[in-house]
XYZ file of C-alpha atoms in Angstrom:
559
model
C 116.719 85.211 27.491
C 118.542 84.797 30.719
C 121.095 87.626 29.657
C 118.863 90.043 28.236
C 117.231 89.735 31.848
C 120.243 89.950 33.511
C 121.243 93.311 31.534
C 117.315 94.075 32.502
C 118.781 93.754 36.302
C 121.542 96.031 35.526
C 119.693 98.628 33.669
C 116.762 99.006 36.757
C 119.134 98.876 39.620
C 121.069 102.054 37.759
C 117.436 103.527 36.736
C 116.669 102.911 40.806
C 119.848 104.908 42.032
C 119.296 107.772 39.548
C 115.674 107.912 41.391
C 114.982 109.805 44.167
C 115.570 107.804 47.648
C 111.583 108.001 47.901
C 110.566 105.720 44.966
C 113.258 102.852 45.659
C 113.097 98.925 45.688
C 110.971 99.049 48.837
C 108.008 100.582 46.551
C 106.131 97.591 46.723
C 105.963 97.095 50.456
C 104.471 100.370 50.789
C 101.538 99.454 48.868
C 100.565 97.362 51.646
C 100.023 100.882 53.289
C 98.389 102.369 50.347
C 95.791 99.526 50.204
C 94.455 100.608 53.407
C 94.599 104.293 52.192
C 92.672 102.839 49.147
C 89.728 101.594 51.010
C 89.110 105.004 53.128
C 89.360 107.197 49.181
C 86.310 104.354 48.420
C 84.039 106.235 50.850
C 84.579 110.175 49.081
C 83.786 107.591 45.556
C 80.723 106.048 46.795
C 79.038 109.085 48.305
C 79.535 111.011 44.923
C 78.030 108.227 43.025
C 75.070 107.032 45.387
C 74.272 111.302 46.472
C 70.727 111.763 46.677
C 69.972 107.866 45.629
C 67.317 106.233 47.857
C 66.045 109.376 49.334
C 62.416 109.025 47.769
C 60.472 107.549 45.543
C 58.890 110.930 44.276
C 62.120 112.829 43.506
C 63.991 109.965 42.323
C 61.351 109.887 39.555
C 61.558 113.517 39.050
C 65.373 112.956 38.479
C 65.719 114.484 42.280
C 64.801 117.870 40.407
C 62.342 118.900 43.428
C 64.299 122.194 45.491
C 60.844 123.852 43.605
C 58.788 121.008 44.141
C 59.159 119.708 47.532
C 58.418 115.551 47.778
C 56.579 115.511 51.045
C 58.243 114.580 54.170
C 61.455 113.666 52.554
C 61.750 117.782 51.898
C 63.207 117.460 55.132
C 66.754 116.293 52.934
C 65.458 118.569 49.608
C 64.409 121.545 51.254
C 62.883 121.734 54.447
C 60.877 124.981 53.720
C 58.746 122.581 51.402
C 57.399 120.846 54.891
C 54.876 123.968 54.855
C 52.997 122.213 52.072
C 51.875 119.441 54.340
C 49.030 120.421 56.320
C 47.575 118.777 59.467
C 49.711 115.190 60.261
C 51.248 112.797 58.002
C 53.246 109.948 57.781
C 54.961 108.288 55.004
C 56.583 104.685 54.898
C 58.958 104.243 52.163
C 60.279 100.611 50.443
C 63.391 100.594 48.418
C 64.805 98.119 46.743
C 68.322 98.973 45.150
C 70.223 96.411 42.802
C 73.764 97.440 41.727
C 75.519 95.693 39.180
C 79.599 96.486 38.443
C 80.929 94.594 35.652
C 84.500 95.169 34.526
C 87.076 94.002 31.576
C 90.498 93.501 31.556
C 92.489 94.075 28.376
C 95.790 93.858 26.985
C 96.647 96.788 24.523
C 97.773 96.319 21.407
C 101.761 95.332 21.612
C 101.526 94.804 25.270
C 104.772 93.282 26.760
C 103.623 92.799 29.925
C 105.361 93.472 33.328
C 108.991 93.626 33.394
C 108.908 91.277 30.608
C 106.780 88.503 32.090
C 102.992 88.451 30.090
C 101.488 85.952 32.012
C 99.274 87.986 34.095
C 96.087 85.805 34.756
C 93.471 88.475 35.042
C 94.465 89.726 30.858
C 91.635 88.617 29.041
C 89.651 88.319 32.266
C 85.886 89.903 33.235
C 84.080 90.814 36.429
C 80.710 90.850 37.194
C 79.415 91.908 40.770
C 76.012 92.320 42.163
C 75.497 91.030 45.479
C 75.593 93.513 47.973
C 77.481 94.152 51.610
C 76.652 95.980 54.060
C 78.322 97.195 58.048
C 75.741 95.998 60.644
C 76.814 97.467 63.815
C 77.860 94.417 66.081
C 77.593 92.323 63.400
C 80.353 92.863 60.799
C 79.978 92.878 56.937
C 76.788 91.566 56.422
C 76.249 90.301 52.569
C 72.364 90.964 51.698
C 70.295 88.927 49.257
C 70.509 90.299 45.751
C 66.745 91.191 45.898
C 65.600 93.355 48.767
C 64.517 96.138 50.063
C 65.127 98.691 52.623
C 62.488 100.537 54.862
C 62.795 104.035 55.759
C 59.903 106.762 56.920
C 58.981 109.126 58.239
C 55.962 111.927 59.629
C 55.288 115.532 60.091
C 53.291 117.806 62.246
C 51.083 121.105 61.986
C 51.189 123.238 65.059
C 47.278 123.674 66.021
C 48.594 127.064 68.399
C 50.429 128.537 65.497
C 49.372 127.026 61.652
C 52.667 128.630 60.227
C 54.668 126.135 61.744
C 55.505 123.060 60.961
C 57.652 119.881 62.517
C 59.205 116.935 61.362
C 60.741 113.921 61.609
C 62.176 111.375 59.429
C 64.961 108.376 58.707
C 66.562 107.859 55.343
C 69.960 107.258 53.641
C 72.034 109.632 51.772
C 74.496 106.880 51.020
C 74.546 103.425 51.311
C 76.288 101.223 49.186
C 78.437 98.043 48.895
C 79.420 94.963 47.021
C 81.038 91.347 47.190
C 82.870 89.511 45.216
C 83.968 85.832 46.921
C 85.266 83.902 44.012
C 88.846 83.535 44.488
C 89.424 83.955 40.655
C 87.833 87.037 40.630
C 90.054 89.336 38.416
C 88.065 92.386 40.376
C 89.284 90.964 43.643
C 92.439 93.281 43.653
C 90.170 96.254 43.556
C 88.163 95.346 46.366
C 86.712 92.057 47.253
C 83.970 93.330 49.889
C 83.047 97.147 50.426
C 80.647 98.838 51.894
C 79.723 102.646 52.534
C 76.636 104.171 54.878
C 75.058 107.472 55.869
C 72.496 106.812 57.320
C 70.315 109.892 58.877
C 68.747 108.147 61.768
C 66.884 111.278 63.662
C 66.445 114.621 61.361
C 64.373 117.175 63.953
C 62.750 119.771 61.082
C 61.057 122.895 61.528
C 59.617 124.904 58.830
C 57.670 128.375 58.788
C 55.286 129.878 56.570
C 56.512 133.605 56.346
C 53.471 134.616 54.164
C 51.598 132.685 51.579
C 54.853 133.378 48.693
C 57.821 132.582 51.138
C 58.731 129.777 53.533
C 61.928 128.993 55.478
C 63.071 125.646 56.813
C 65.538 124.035 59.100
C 66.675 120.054 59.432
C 69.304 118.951 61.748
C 70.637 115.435 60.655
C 71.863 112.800 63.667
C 74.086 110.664 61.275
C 75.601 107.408 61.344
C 78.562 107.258 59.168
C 80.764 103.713 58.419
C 82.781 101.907 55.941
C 83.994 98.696 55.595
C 86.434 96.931 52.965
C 88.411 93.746 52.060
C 90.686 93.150 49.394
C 93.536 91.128 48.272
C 96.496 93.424 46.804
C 99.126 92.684 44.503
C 101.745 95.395 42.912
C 102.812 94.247 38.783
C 105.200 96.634 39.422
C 108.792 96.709 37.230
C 110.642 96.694 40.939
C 108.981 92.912 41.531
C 109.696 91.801 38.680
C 112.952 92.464 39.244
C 112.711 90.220 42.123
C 111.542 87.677 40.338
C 114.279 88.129 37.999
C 116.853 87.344 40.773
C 115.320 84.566 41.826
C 114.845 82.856 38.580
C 117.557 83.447 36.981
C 120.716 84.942 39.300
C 119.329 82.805 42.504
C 120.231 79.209 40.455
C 123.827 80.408 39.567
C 124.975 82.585 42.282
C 123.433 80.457 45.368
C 123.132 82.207 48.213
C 125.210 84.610 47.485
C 128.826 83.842 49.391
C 126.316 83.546 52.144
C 124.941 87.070 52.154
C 121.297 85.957 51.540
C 120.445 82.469 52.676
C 118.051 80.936 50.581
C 118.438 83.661 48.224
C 114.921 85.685 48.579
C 113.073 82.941 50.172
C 109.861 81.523 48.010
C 110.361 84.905 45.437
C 107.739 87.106 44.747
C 106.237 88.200 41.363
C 104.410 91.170 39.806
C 101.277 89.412 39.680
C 101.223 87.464 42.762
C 98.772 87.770 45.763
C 100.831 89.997 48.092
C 98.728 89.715 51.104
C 94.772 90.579 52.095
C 93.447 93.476 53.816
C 90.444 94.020 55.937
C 89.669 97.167 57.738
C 86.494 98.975 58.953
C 85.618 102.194 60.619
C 82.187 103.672 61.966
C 81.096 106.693 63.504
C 77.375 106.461 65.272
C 76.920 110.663 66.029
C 77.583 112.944 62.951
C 75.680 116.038 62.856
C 74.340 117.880 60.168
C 72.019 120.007 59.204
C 69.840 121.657 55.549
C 68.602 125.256 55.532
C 65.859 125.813 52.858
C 63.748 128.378 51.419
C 60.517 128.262 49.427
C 59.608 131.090 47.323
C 55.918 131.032 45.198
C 55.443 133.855 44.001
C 52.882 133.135 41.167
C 50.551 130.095 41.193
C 51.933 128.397 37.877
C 55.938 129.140 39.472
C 58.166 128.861 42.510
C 61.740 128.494 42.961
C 63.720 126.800 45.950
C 66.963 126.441 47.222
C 68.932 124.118 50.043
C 71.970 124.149 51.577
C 73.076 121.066 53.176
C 75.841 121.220 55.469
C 78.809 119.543 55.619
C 80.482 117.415 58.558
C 83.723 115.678 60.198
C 83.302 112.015 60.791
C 85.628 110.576 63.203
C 85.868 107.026 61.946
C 87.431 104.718 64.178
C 87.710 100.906 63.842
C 90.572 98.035 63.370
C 92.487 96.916 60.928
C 93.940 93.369 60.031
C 96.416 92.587 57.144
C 97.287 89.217 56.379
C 100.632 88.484 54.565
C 101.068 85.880 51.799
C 103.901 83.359 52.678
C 106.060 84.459 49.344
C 105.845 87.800 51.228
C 106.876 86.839 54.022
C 109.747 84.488 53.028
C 111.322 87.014 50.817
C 111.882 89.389 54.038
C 112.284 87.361 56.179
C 115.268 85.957 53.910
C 117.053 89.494 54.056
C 116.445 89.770 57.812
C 118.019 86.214 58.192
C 120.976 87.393 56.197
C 124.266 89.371 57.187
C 122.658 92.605 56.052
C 120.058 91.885 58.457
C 121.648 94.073 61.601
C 122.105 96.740 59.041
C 118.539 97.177 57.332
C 117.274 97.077 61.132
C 119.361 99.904 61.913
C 118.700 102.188 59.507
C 115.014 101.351 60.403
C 113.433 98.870 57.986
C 111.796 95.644 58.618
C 113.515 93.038 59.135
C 110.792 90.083 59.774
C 107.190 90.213 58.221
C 105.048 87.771 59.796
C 101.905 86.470 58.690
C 99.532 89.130 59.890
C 99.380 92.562 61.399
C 96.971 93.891 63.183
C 95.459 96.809 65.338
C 93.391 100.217 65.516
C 92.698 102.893 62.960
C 91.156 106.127 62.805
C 90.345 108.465 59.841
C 88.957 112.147 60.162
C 86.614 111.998 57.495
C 85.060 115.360 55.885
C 82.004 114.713 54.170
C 81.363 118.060 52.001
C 78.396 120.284 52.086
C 76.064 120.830 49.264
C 73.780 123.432 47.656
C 70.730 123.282 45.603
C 68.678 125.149 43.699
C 65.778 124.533 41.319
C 62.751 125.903 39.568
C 59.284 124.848 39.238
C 56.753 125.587 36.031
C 52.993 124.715 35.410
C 52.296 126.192 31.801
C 48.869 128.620 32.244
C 48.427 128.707 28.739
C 47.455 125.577 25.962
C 50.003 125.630 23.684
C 49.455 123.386 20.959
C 46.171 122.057 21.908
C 47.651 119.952 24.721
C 46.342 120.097 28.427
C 49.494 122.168 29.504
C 47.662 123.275 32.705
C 48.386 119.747 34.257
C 51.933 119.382 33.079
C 54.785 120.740 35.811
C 58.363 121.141 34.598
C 61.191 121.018 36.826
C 64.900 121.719 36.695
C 67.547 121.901 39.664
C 71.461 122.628 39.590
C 72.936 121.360 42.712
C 76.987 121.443 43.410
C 79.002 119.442 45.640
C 82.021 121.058 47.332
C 84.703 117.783 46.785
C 87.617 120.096 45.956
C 88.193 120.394 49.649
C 89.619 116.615 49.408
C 93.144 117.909 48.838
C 94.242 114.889 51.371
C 93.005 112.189 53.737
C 95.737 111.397 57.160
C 94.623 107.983 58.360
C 96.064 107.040 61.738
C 97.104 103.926 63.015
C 97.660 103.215 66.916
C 101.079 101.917 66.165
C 103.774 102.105 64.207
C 103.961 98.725 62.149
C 106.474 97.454 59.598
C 105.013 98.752 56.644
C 104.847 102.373 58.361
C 108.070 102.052 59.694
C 109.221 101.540 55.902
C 107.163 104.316 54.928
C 108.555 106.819 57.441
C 112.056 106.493 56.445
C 111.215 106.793 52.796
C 109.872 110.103 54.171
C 106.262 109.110 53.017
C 105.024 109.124 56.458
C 104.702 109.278 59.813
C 105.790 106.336 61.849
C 102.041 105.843 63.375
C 100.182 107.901 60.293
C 99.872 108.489 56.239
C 98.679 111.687 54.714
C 97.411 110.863 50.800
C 96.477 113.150 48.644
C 93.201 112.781 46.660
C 92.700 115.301 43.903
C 89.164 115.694 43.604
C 87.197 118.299 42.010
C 83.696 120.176 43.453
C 81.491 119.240 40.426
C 77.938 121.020 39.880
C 74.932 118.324 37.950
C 71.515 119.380 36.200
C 68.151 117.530 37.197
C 64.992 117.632 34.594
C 61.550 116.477 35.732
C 58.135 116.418 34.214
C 54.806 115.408 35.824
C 51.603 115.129 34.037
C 48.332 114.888 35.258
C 46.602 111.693 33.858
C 43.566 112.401 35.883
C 42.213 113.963 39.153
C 43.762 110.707 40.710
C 47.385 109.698 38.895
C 49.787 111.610 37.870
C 52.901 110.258 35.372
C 56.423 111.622 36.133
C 59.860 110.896 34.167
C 63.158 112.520 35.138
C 66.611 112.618 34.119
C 69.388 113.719 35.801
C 73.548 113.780 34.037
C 75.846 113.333 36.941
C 79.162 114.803 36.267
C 82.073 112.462 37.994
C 83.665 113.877 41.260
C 86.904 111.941 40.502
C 89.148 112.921 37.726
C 89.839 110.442 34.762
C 93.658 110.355 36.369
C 91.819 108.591 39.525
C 89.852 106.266 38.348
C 90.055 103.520 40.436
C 87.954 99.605 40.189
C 87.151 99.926 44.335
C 85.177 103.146 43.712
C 84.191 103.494 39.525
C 83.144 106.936 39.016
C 82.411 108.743 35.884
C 79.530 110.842 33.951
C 76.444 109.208 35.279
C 73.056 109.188 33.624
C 69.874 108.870 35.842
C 66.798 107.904 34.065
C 63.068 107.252 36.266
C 59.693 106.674 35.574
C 57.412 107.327 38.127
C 53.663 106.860 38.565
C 51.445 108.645 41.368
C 47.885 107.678 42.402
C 45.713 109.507 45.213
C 42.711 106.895 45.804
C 41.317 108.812 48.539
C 41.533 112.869 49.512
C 43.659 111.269 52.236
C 45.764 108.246 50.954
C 48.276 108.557 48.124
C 51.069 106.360 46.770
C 53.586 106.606 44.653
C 56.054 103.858 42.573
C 59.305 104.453 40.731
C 61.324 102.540 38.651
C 64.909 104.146 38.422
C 67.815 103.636 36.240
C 71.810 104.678 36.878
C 74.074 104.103 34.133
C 78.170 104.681 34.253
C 80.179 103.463 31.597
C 84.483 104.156 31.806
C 87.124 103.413 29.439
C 90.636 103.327 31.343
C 93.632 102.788 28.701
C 96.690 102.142 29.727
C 98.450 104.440 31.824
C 95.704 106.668 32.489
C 94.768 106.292 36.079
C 97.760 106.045 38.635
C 95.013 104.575 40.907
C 94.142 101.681 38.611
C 96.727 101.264 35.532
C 99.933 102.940 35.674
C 103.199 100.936 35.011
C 107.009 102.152 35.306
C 109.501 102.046 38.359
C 108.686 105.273 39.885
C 104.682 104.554 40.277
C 104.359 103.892 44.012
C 100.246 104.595 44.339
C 98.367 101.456 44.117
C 98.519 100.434 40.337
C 97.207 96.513 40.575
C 95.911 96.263 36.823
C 99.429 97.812 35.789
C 99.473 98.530 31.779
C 95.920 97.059 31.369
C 93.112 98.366 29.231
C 90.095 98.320 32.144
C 86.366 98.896 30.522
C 84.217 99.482 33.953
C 80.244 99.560 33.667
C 78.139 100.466 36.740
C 74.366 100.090 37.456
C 71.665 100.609 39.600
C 68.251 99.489 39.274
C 66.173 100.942 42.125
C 62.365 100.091 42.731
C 60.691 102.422 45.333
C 57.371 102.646 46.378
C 55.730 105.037 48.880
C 52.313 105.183 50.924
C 51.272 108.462 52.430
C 48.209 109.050 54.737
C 47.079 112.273 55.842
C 44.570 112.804 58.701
């Protein structure tokens, strides 16, 4: 055994030269870089999956099908032209209650030999399960929320009594808000992402609609935004480079010493492909983002209208702090080669030398969140087909598209230059304060179906379904931010027990479901020397199932 990985030595160091300089024994050092690089992709992930989630209770049971349709005040995020359907004053309070669930697998494929050799990876045979969630409090930090509760958002709108054509409004919701936690220290997941959390929140939303004539309306929402994220994770890297490390110091280490006195101690404690590397926390916030959705309303016959939004897109400058805190095998294996004779030499040609037990400082990322457009139709059957009451059913459909090919690559920048950016640099992946990573998304366009039915004068039934198509290609699946086809399923139920008071309740269903073989995601399970993205379930099958149960209810009053 101790020859064949010996000859294993011999046969990676010559695969290593024949490499390009940029993918060279240092590989797994600049993962330490990549995990922070991971955390900031996680916010493009979670906006794609959680778009248009939580808005209302009425189009979430619609399956959010409602450009045609407009669901009261919250038209102000659908289509603002639909804000002429509201006459005098109203308000609306909203109460959400979301419940996420991520559960996750972790498989050896068939003839699986491991890392380097070594097969005893603990997470193999492993599972996940996830449902608390985490928010970013401003002032507060990371703020882990019961698993049952619920959110309240609101909002009211306005008739001008000098001119009836127009309308105002007002309102605060969330486009995105998501996190999770997962605190068990022998949580297999805990590589991907221990705590994360994402928010856009629309805090003020100024709206102004006009009635052109009684067929055609136009509308206008400006969006005051507050934008953060917020992640920690411990990171590991099972890639073939560390276990060649471990190689050395298991088996050359014990017969060669220290090496004539080259490397004292050898490498330190060692480090292996499937140790703990270090931990990572980082967050970033931005409290003024603005936005703003342009809509139009066109009704041209009683029984059909059509609709369309566009929702702008905007640059959040996310700026927060960063702290990463080494493991001690880490450490000791650097700070072995910095102790050594080659020591003045890898300083020179400007690589770390010393790694101490944390590093920490400012960061800011440029963010682009992408703009939108929607469209939809709405249709009331005039005629009874079939001997069924089709003059109180309404059919809905929307196509809306979300521009996330303009994520061709995200530059986070530290204030510094620190050890792992220094290393970085002179691999030329870098800069020696910043990091440029390319994502690889793709703008992706999703269908929405909705159907109401008029029980009586007073309730109304809705059910909707919506198939989201996944933002992130199969290559880029990743366990901090799962995305893949979605399906959205609702029920809704309306009831109006006065000309002036309505409510309406929604129980809403999100399923994803993703198979990751091995080797398919360079973000997730990729093996081989040359891999230097962030790979921490390296040669793994990974089955990942996300959910979202969301309960909404909403009171209206008109006066």
């Amino acid at each position: 055994m101790q020859s064949k990985r010996i000859l294993a030595v011999m046969t990676s160091a010559r695969a290593v030269k024949k490499s390009h300089k940029k993918n060279n024994s240092n590989v797994f050092i600049i993962n330490t870089l990549l995990a922070v690089a991971i955390s900031v992709w996680s916010v493009s992930g979670f906006s794609a999956l959680t778009d248009n989630l939580g808005v209302s209770t009425k189009a979430m049971s619609l399956g959010n099908a409602v450009t045609a349709a407009p669901p009261g005040i919250m038209s102000i995020h659908f289509n603002p032209a639909g804000l002429t359907q509201l006459p005098g004053t109203n308000f609306e309070w909203h109460l959400l209650a979301p419940k996420f669930q991520f559960d996750l697998d972790f498989i050896a494929p068939p003839g699986w030999e491991g890392v380097f050799g070594f097969t005893d990876d603990p997470v193999v045979g492993q599972s996940s399960s996830s449902g608390q969630m985490s928010l970013l409090i401003p002032y507060a930090g990371m703020v882990d929320f019961p698993e049952v509760f619920a959110l309240p958002l609101g909002g009211f709108s306005v008739q001008s009594r000098k001119n009836p054509k127009l309308f105002f409004a007002n309102a605060i919701y969330a486009p995105a808000a998501l996190g999770y936690t997962r605190d068990d220290d022998a949580d297999p997941a805990r590589f991907g992402g221990r705590k994360l959390a994402l928010e856009r929140i629309t805090y003020l939303s100024p709206s102004l609609a006009y009635k052109y004539s009684d067929e055609l309306s136009f509308g206008l929402s400006v969006g005051f935004n507050y934008t953060a994220f917020a992640a920690n994770t411990d990171f590991r890297v099972p890639n073939e480079l560390i276990g060649l490390i471990r190689v050395i110091q298991d088996d050359i280490c014990p017969e060669l010493g220290s090496l004539g006195g080259l490397l004292p101690d050898c490498l330190g404690e060692g480090l292996g492909p499937f140790d703990n590397i270090a931990n990572l926390d980082i967050w970033g916030d931005d409290g003024v983002t603005l936005s703003y959705n342009l809509g139009v309303l066109w009704e041209p016959k009683p029984w059909v209208s059509m609709g369309a939004v566009y929702q702008s897109g905007y640059t959040a400058n996310l700026r927060g702090e960063f702290e990463i805190t080494n493991s001690f095998g880490f450490q000791s294996t650097f700070n072995a080669l910095g102790s050594s004779v080659l020591g003045p030499i890898i300083q020179a040609i400007g690589l770390p030398v010393s790694v101490g037990e944390k590093e920490e400082g400012d960061v800011k990322v440029d963010l682009v969140m992408p703009q939108r457009f929607q469209m939809g139709l709405k249709f009331t059957p005039t005629k009874n087909y079939f001997h069924m009451p089709t003059k109180k059913m309404q059919f809905t459909v929307d196509w809306s598209w979300a521009d996330w090919g303009q994520w061709d690559a995200i530059t986070i920048d530290f204030d510094r230059a620190t050890n792992v950016t220094r290393l970085a640099a002179f691999l030329g992946l870098a800069e020696l304060d910043s990091l440029a990573l390319p994502r690889g998304y793709r703008s992706v366009g999703n269908w929405g179906f909705g159907f109401q039915f008029d029980i009586t004068k007073k309730t109304q039934l809705r059910m909707g379904w919506e198939p989201r198509t996944g933002s992130v290609p199969d290559d880029k699946i990743d366990t901090i931010a799962p995305l893949a086809y979605a399906d959205f399923y609702s029920l809704g139920f309306g009831y109006k027990w006065a000309p002036d008071r309505e409510m309406d309740f929604t129980v809403s269903y999100l399923v994803s479901e993703i198979y990751a073989p091995a080797e398919s995601s360079c973000n997730l399970n990729c093996s081989g020397i040359n891999n230097i993205v962030y790979n921490p379930y390296a040669s793994l099958d990974v089955n990942i199932k996300t959910q979202a149960l969301i309960l909404g209810a909403t009171f209206k009053y008109n006066f």
